[in-house]
Amino acid sequence: MEKYKVGIIGATGMVGQRFITLMDQHPWFETVVLAASSRSAGKPYKEAIGAKWCMDTPIPAWAENIIVMDAEQDAEAIAAQVDFVFCAVNMDKAKIKELEYRYAKLECPVISNNSAHRGTPDVPMVIPEINNDHIRIIEAQRKRLGTSRGFIAVKSNCSIQSYAPALSIIKERFGLKKVLVCTYQAISGAGKTFETWPEMVDNLIPYIGGEEEKSEQEPMKVWGHIENGVIVNATEPQITAQCLRVPVSNGHMAAVFASFEKPVDFDEIKKMWKEFKGRPQELELPHAPKQFINYFEEPDMPQTKLHRDLEGGMAISVGRLRPDTQYDMKFVCLSHNTLRGAAGGGVLLAELLCAEGYITRR
């Protein structure tokens, strides 16, 4: 099979680094462009990244000597070389919007890890197993942008990847009404390691800027529907969230409390989680976990260190499902924030878009 040619915009950041590791020996994708800010442009990637490389594995040999391009100044040249780009840049939101629109209008599909376009009504924000049908909105977006190939698709915030899938699978069956969620988020979500953020050792910070709003609002778009060329957000359930930064390298945990219109059956819920397969599993996409939701019966499971890397970090782990005195039920869940929650989720979305014909080779 002829591989799709890929560019990574924001290649020197933590998520960009993760994209590079996931592109190593990918069966469908070949990375031909690495781009970053003007500070890194013109240098071999190994020199540009220097001591900032923070993945557990070394820089892949193929990436070391790729000359980094300027994500802004070289946009036309980059778009001409690739079939699509992954975008994970650290810029002002307005500038990110402008940059992603620019690539899309250059007829280059953009798979974004950034939050700038998550609220744009005709930009799909996709958890591939849950709302894969939202990619149909791309046709309306292309019409608005005046493009034939170019578009923007985004993945959702990393914190909702742990709990939104588990709720999505059961929400229609029991009529989800109300959700309270507390997330306990790893420092890599802030692009940090313990070496670069020593203040987090033996510490917990009960605030992550903007995170609670995202946790409350983004599931509503995921659970929304397409109507008249836009995605109309769901109006229920009501969600309230509290988000804490904890001294963990990778992995976001969530404690979830939920109420429903109908009486819940815990055995049925566990069965629904175990048996669920989404479109990525049907298509057998390269990064699709075979078992999407993994339920643990042990009272002290799942644990971040033990289960964040399950199925290459792309599976969701759930446990402690039980009654609650204020809500109908409660449970805990876990996802790997830079894999399922960030770069891995972006790669799976790109695979879905290729398989469904929205990304084609030039």
CSV table of C-alpha atoms in Angstrom, one decimal:
chain,number,residue,atom,x,y,z
A,1,MET,CA,0.0,0.0,0.0
A,2,GLU,CA,1.2,3.5,-0.9
A,3,LYS,CA,1.6,5.4,2.3
A,4,TYR,CA,0.0,8.8,3.1
A,5,LYS,CA,2.5,11.6,3.4
A,6,VAL,CA,2.2,13.3,6.7
A,7,GLY,CA,3.4,16.6,8.3
A,8,ILE,CA,3.7,17.3,12.0
A,9,ILE,CA,3.2,21.0,12.9
A,10,GLY,CA,4.5,21.7,16.4
A,11,ALA,CA,6.9,18.8,16.3
A,12,THR,CA,9.2,20.0,19.1
A,13,GLY,CA,6.4,20.1,21.8
A,14,MET,CA,5.4,17.2,24.0
A,15,VAL,CA,2.4,16.2,21.8
A,16,GLY,CA,4.4,16.7,18.7
A,17,GLN,CA,7.1,14.4,20.1
A,18,ARG,CA,4.4,11.8,20.8
A,19,PHE,CA,3.1,12.1,17.2
A,20,ILE,CA,6.7,11.3,16.0
A,21,THR,CA,6.9,8.2,18.1
A,22,LEU,CA,3.5,7.0,16.9
A,23,MET,CA,4.5,7.6,13.2
A,24,ASP,CA,7.6,5.3,13.7
A,25,GLN,CA,6.8,2.3,11.5
A,26,HIS,CA,3.1,3.2,11.1
A,27,PRO,CA,1.6,0.9,8.4
A,28,TRP,CA,-0.3,3.7,6.6
A,29,PHE,CA,1.6,6.9,7.3
A,30,GLU,CA,5.0,8.3,6.4
A,31,THR,CA,6.2,11.5,8.0
A,32,VAL,CA,7.9,13.7,5.4
A,33,VAL,CA,7.7,17.1,7.2
A,34,LEU,CA,8.4,18.3,10.7
A,35,ALA,CA,7.6,22.0,11.4
A,36,ALA,CA,7.8,24.2,14.4
A,37,SER,CA,8.4,27.9,15.2
A,38,SER,CA,11.0,30.1,13.6
A,39,ARG,CA,13.3,29.4,16.5
A,40,SER,CA,13.7,25.8,15.4
A,41,ALA,CA,13.4,26.2,11.7
A,42,GLY,CA,16.4,25.4,9.5
A,43,LYS,CA,17.9,23.0,12.0
A,44,PRO,CA,18.0,19.2,11.9
A,45,TYR,CA,15.3,17.9,14.3
A,46,LYS,CA,17.8,16.3,16.7
A,47,GLU,CA,19.5,19.7,17.1
A,48,ALA,CA,16.2,21.6,17.3
A,49,ILE,CA,14.8,19.4,20.0
A,50,GLY,CA,18.1,19.2,22.0
A,51,ALA,CA,17.4,18.3,25.6
A,52,LYS,CA,13.7,18.9,25.3
A,53,TRP,CA,13.0,15.3,24.1
A,54,CYS,CA,11.0,13.7,26.9
A,55,MET,CA,9.6,10.5,25.5
A,56,ASP,CA,10.6,7.1,27.0
A,57,THR,CA,12.1,6.0,23.7
A,58,PRO,CA,14.8,7.7,21.7
A,59,ILE,CA,14.1,9.9,18.7
A,60,PRO,CA,13.4,7.6,15.7
A,61,ALA,CA,16.5,7.5,13.4
A,62,TRP,CA,14.4,8.7,10.4
A,63,ALA,CA,13.4,11.9,12.3
A,64,GLU,CA,16.8,13.0,13.6
A,65,ASN,CA,18.1,14.7,10.4
A,66,ILE,CA,14.9,16.0,9.0
A,67,ILE,CA,15.3,19.8,8.6
A,68,VAL,CA,12.6,21.5,10.6
A,69,MET,CA,10.4,23.9,8.6
A,70,ASP,CA,8.7,27.1,9.8
A,71,ALA,CA,5.1,26.2,10.4
A,72,GLU,CA,4.0,29.8,9.5
A,73,GLN,CA,6.4,31.0,6.9
A,74,ASP,CA,6.7,27.7,5.0
A,75,ALA,CA,2.9,26.8,5.1
A,76,GLU,CA,2.6,26.7,1.3
A,77,ALA,CA,5.7,24.5,0.8
A,78,ILE,CA,4.6,22.2,3.6
A,79,ALA,CA,1.0,21.8,2.3
A,80,ALA,CA,2.4,21.0,-1.2
A,81,GLN,CA,4.4,18.1,0.2
A,82,VAL,CA,1.9,16.2,2.4
A,83,ASP,CA,-1.5,14.6,2.2
A,84,PHE,CA,-2.4,16.0,5.6
A,85,VAL,CA,-0.9,17.4,8.8
A,86,PHE,CA,-1.2,16.8,12.5
A,87,CYS,CA,-1.2,20.1,14.4
A,88,ALA,CA,-0.2,20.5,18.0
A,89,VAL,CA,1.2,24.1,18.4
A,90,ASN,CA,1.7,26.3,21.4
A,91,MET,CA,0.3,29.6,20.3
A,92,ASP,CA,-2.4,32.1,21.0
A,93,LYS,CA,-5.9,30.7,20.1
A,94,ALA,CA,-6.6,33.3,17.5
A,95,LYS,CA,-3.3,32.6,15.8
A,96,ILE,CA,-3.9,28.8,16.0
A,97,LYS,CA,-7.3,29.4,14.3
A,98,GLU,CA,-5.7,31.5,11.6
A,99,LEU,CA,-2.9,28.9,11.0
A,100,GLU,CA,-5.3,25.9,10.8
A,101,TYR,CA,-7.6,27.8,8.4
A,102,ARG,CA,-4.6,28.7,6.3
A,103,TYR,CA,-3.5,25.0,5.9
A,104,ALA,CA,-7.1,23.9,5.2
A,105,LYS,CA,-7.5,26.6,2.5
A,106,LEU,CA,-4.2,25.4,1.0
A,107,GLU,CA,-6.2,22.1,0.4
A,108,CYS,CA,-4.3,20.4,3.3
A,109,PRO,CA,-6.5,18.5,5.8
A,110,VAL,CA,-5.7,19.4,9.4
A,111,ILE,CA,-6.0,16.9,12.3
A,112,SER,CA,-5.7,19.2,15.3
A,113,ASN,CA,-4.8,18.5,18.9
A,114,ASN,CA,-5.5,22.2,19.7
A,115,SER,CA,-8.6,23.6,21.3
A,116,ALA,CA,-9.0,26.6,19.1
A,117,HIS,CA,-11.6,25.1,16.7
A,118,ARG,CA,-13.4,22.8,19.1
A,119,GLY,CA,-16.2,25.3,19.3
A,120,THR,CA,-16.4,26.0,15.6
A,121,PRO,CA,-19.9,24.6,14.6
A,122,ASP,CA,-18.9,22.9,11.4
A,123,VAL,CA,-15.5,21.4,12.7
A,124,PRO,CA,-16.0,17.9,13.9
A,125,MET,CA,-14.7,17.1,17.4
A,126,VAL,CA,-14.4,13.4,17.4
A,127,ILE,CA,-13.8,10.5,19.8
A,128,PRO,CA,-13.7,7.9,16.9
A,129,GLU,CA,-15.5,5.1,18.8
A,130,ILE,CA,-18.3,7.5,20.0
A,131,ASN,CA,-19.3,10.1,17.4
A,132,ASN,CA,-17.6,9.0,14.2
A,133,ASP,CA,-20.7,10.1,12.3
A,134,HIS,CA,-19.8,13.7,13.0
A,135,ILE,CA,-17.1,13.6,10.3
A,136,ARG,CA,-20.0,14.0,7.8
A,137,ILE,CA,-20.0,17.7,8.7
A,138,ILE,CA,-16.7,18.0,6.7
A,139,GLU,CA,-18.8,18.4,3.5
A,140,ALA,CA,-20.5,21.5,4.9
A,141,GLN,CA,-17.2,22.9,6.2
A,142,ARG,CA,-15.5,22.5,2.8
A,143,LYS,CA,-18.4,24.3,1.2
A,144,ARG,CA,-17.9,27.2,3.7
A,145,LEU,CA,-14.2,27.3,3.1
A,146,GLY,CA,-14.4,26.8,-0.6
A,147,THR,CA,-12.1,23.8,-0.6
A,148,SER,CA,-12.2,20.4,-2.2
A,149,ARG,CA,-9.6,18.6,0.0
A,150,GLY,CA,-8.9,20.9,2.9
A,151,PHE,CA,-10.7,20.8,6.2
A,152,ILE,CA,-10.1,20.9,9.9
A,153,ALA,CA,-11.0,18.0,12.3
A,154,VAL,CA,-10.2,18.1,16.0
A,155,LYS,CA,-9.9,15.6,18.9
A,156,SER,CA,-11.5,16.5,22.2
A,157,ASN,CA,-9.9,17.6,25.4
A,158,CYS,CA,-7.7,14.9,27.0
A,159,SER,CA,-9.6,15.0,30.3
A,160,ILE,CA,-13.0,13.9,28.8
A,161,GLN,CA,-11.5,10.9,27.0
A,162,SER,CA,-11.5,8.9,30.3
A,163,TYR,CA,-15.1,9.3,31.3
A,164,ALA,CA,-17.2,10.5,28.3
A,165,PRO,CA,-16.8,7.2,26.4
A,166,ALA,CA,-18.0,5.1,29.3
A,167,LEU,CA,-21.0,7.4,29.8
A,168,SER,CA,-21.7,7.6,26.0
A,169,ILE,CA,-22.2,3.8,25.8
A,170,ILE,CA,-25.0,3.8,28.4
A,171,LYS,CA,-26.5,7.3,28.2
A,172,GLU,CA,-29.3,6.4,25.8
A,173,ARG,CA,-30.2,3.1,27.4
A,174,PHE,CA,-30.8,4.6,30.8
A,175,GLY,CA,-31.4,8.3,30.0
A,176,LEU,CA,-28.4,10.2,31.4
A,177,LYS,CA,-29.6,13.3,33.4
A,178,LYS,CA,-26.8,14.6,35.6
A,179,VAL,CA,-23.1,14.1,35.9
A,180,LEU,CA,-20.5,15.2,38.5
A,181,VAL,CA,-16.9,14.5,37.6
A,182,CYS,CA,-13.6,15.1,39.4
A,183,THR,CA,-10.5,14.6,37.2
A,184,TYR,CA,-7.0,14.0,38.5
A,185,GLN,CA,-4.7,15.0,35.7
A,186,ALA,CA,-1.1,14.1,35.0
A,187,ILE,CA,1.6,16.8,34.6
A,188,SER,CA,2.3,15.8,30.9
A,189,GLY,CA,-1.1,17.4,30.2
A,190,ALA,CA,0.7,20.7,30.9
A,191,GLY,CA,3.6,19.6,28.7
A,192,LYS,CA,5.8,19.1,31.7
A,193,THR,CA,7.9,16.4,33.3
A,194,PHE,CA,9.1,16.2,36.9
A,195,GLU,CA,12.5,17.4,35.7
A,196,THR,CA,11.0,20.6,34.2
A,197,TRP,CA,8.3,21.0,36.9
A,198,PRO,CA,10.0,20.0,40.2
A,199,GLU,CA,7.3,21.9,42.2
A,200,MET,CA,4.9,19.1,41.3
A,201,VAL,CA,6.8,16.5,43.3
A,202,ASP,CA,4.8,15.6,46.4
A,203,ASN,CA,2.3,18.3,45.5
A,204,LEU,CA,-1.3,18.7,44.1
A,205,ILE,CA,-2.7,21.8,42.5
A,206,PRO,CA,-6.5,22.1,42.7
A,207,TYR,CA,-6.8,24.3,39.6
A,208,ILE,CA,-6.1,23.8,35.8
A,209,GLY,CA,-7.0,26.9,33.8
A,210,GLY,CA,-9.9,26.4,31.4
A,211,GLU,CA,-10.1,22.7,32.1
A,212,GLU,CA,-13.3,22.6,34.1
A,213,GLU,CA,-15.2,24.6,31.3
A,214,LYS,CA,-13.9,22.1,28.7
A,215,SER,CA,-14.9,19.1,30.8
A,216,GLU,CA,-18.4,20.5,31.2
A,217,GLN,CA,-18.9,21.8,27.6
A,218,GLU,CA,-17.0,19.5,25.2
A,219,PRO,CA,-19.1,16.3,25.9
A,220,MET,CA,-22.1,18.3,24.8
A,221,LYS,CA,-20.7,18.7,21.3
A,222,VAL,CA,-19.6,15.0,21.2
A,223,TRP,CA,-23.2,14.1,22.1
A,224,GLY,CA,-24.7,16.6,19.7
A,225,HIS,CA,-26.1,16.1,16.2
A,226,ILE,CA,-25.7,17.5,12.7
A,227,GLU,CA,-28.4,19.8,11.5
A,228,ASN,CA,-28.4,22.4,8.7
A,229,GLY,CA,-24.7,22.2,8.1
A,230,VAL,CA,-23.6,22.6,11.8
A,231,ILE,CA,-23.2,20.4,14.8
A,232,VAL,CA,-25.9,21.3,17.3
A,233,ASN,CA,-24.7,20.6,20.9
A,234,ALA,CA,-26.7,18.4,23.2
A,235,THR,CA,-28.6,20.2,26.0
A,236,GLU,CA,-28.5,17.2,28.4
A,237,PRO,CA,-27.1,15.9,30.7
A,238,GLN,CA,-26.1,18.6,33.1
A,239,ILE,CA,-22.3,18.3,33.9
A,240,THR,CA,-20.3,19.9,36.7
A,241,ALA,CA,-16.6,19.3,36.9
A,242,GLN,CA,-13.6,19.9,39.1
A,243,CYS,CA,-10.1,19.3,37.7
A,244,LEU,CA,-6.9,18.8,39.8
A,245,ARG,CA,-3.3,18.5,38.7
A,246,VAL,CA,-1.6,15.5,40.5
A,247,PRO,CA,2.0,14.3,40.7
A,248,VAL,CA,1.7,11.6,38.0
A,249,SER,CA,3.8,11.6,34.8
A,250,ASN,CA,1.1,10.3,32.4
A,251,GLY,CA,-2.6,9.3,32.8
A,252,HIS,CA,-5.8,11.1,33.7
A,253,MET,CA,-8.1,9.5,36.3
A,254,ALA,CA,-11.7,10.6,36.8
A,255,ALA,CA,-14.2,10.0,39.6
A,256,VAL,CA,-17.7,10.0,38.0
A,257,PHE,CA,-21.1,10.4,39.7
A,258,ALA,CA,-24.2,10.0,37.4
A,259,SER,CA,-28.0,10.0,37.7
A,260,PHE,CA,-30.4,8.6,35.1
A,261,GLU,CA,-34.1,8.7,34.2
A,262,LYS,CA,-34.4,4.9,34.4
A,263,PRO,CA,-33.3,2.5,37.1
A,264,VAL,CA,-29.7,1.3,36.4
A,265,ASP,CA,-28.6,-2.3,36.1
A,266,PHE,CA,-25.0,-2.6,37.0
A,267,ASP,CA,-24.5,-6.1,35.4
A,268,GLU,CA,-26.1,-4.8,32.2
A,269,ILE,CA,-23.8,-1.7,32.2
A,270,LYS,CA,-20.7,-3.9,32.6
A,271,LYS,CA,-21.9,-6.1,29.8
A,272,MET,CA,-22.5,-3.1,27.5
A,273,TRP,CA,-19.0,-1.8,28.3
A,274,LYS,CA,-17.4,-5.1,27.6
A,275,GLU,CA,-19.3,-5.8,24.4
A,276,PHE,CA,-19.1,-2.3,22.9
A,277,LYS,CA,-17.3,-2.0,19.5
A,278,GLY,CA,-17.1,1.3,17.6
A,279,ARG,CA,-16.4,2.1,14.0
A,280,PRO,CA,-12.6,1.9,14.6
A,281,GLN,CA,-12.9,-1.7,15.8
A,282,GLU,CA,-15.2,-2.6,12.9
A,283,LEU,CA,-12.7,-1.1,10.4
A,284,GLU,CA,-9.7,-2.7,12.4
A,285,LEU,CA,-7.8,0.6,12.2
A,286,PRO,CA,-4.1,0.3,13.2
A,287,HIS,CA,-4.5,2.2,16.5
A,288,ALA,CA,-7.9,1.0,17.5
A,289,PRO,CA,-7.8,-1.0,20.8
A,290,LYS,CA,-9.4,-4.4,20.4
A,291,GLN,CA,-11.1,-4.0,23.8
A,292,PHE,CA,-12.1,-0.3,24.0
A,293,ILE,CA,-13.6,-0.3,27.6
A,294,ASN,CA,-11.8,-2.6,30.1
A,295,TYR,CA,-13.7,-3.1,33.4
A,296,PHE,CA,-11.9,-4.2,36.6
A,297,GLU,CA,-13.7,-5.9,39.4
A,298,GLU,CA,-11.0,-5.4,42.0
A,299,PRO,CA,-11.8,-2.6,44.4
A,300,ASP,CA,-8.4,-0.9,43.9
A,301,MET,CA,-8.3,-1.0,40.1
A,302,PRO,CA,-7.7,0.5,37.7
A,303,GLN,CA,-4.4,2.1,38.7
A,304,THR,CA,-2.6,4.7,36.7
A,305,LYS,CA,0.8,3.1,36.6
A,306,LEU,CA,-0.5,-0.3,35.9
A,307,HIS,CA,-3.2,0.4,33.3
A,308,ARG,CA,-2.5,3.7,31.4
A,309,ASP,CA,-0.5,1.8,28.7
A,310,LEU,CA,-3.2,-0.8,28.1
A,311,GLU,CA,-3.5,-1.6,24.4
A,312,GLY,CA,-0.8,0.9,23.5
A,313,GLY,CA,-2.3,3.5,25.7
A,314,MET,CA,-5.5,3.6,23.5
A,315,ALA,CA,-7.9,1.7,25.8
A,316,ILE,CA,-10.1,3.1,28.5
A,317,SER,CA,-10.0,1.5,32.0
A,318,VAL,CA,-13.0,1.5,34.3
A,319,GLY,CA,-13.7,0.2,37.8
A,320,ARG,CA,-15.5,0.6,41.2
A,321,LEU,CA,-19.0,0.8,39.6
A,322,ARG,CA,-21.4,0.9,42.6
A,323,PRO,CA,-24.5,2.8,44.0
A,324,ASP,CA,-24.2,6.2,45.5
A,325,THR,CA,-26.2,8.0,48.2
A,326,GLN,CA,-26.7,11.2,46.2
A,327,TYR,CA,-26.5,9.9,42.6
A,328,ASP,CA,-27.7,6.7,41.0
A,329,MET,CA,-24.2,5.4,40.6
A,330,LYS,CA,-20.5,6.2,40.7
A,331,PHE,CA,-17.3,4.8,39.1
A,332,VAL,CA,-13.7,5.6,38.3
A,333,CYS,CA,-12.0,5.6,34.9
A,334,LEU,CA,-8.6,6.1,33.4
A,335,SER,CA,-7.0,7.0,30.1
A,336,HIS,CA,-3.5,7.8,28.9
A,337,ASN,CA,-3.6,11.6,28.3
A,338,THR,CA,-0.9,11.9,25.6
A,339,LEU,CA,-1.9,8.7,23.8
A,340,ARG,CA,-5.7,8.2,23.8
A,341,GLY,CA,-6.1,11.8,25.0
A,342,ALA,CA,-3.8,13.6,22.6
A,343,ALA,CA,-1.6,12.3,19.8
A,344,GLY,CA,-2.9,8.7,19.8
A,345,GLY,CA,-6.5,10.0,19.5
A,346,GLY,CA,-5.4,12.3,16.6
A,347,VAL,CA,-3.7,9.4,14.8
A,348,LEU,CA,-6.8,7.2,15.3
A,349,LEU,CA,-9.0,10.1,13.9
A,350,ALA,CA,-6.7,10.4,10.9
A,351,GLU,CA,-6.9,6.6,10.3
A,352,LEU,CA,-10.7,6.9,10.4
A,353,LEU,CA,-10.8,9.8,8.0
A,354,CYS,CA,-8.5,7.9,5.6
A,355,ALA,CA,-10.6,4.8,5.8
A,356,GLU,CA,-13.8,6.7,5.2
A,357,GLY,CA,-12.4,8.6,2.2
A,358,TYR,CA,-12.2,12.1,3.7
A,359,ILE,CA,-8.4,12.2,3.4
A,360,THR,CA,-7.1,11.1,0.0
A,361,ARG,CA,-3.6,11.1,-1.5
A,362,ARG,CA,-2.7,14.1,-3.6
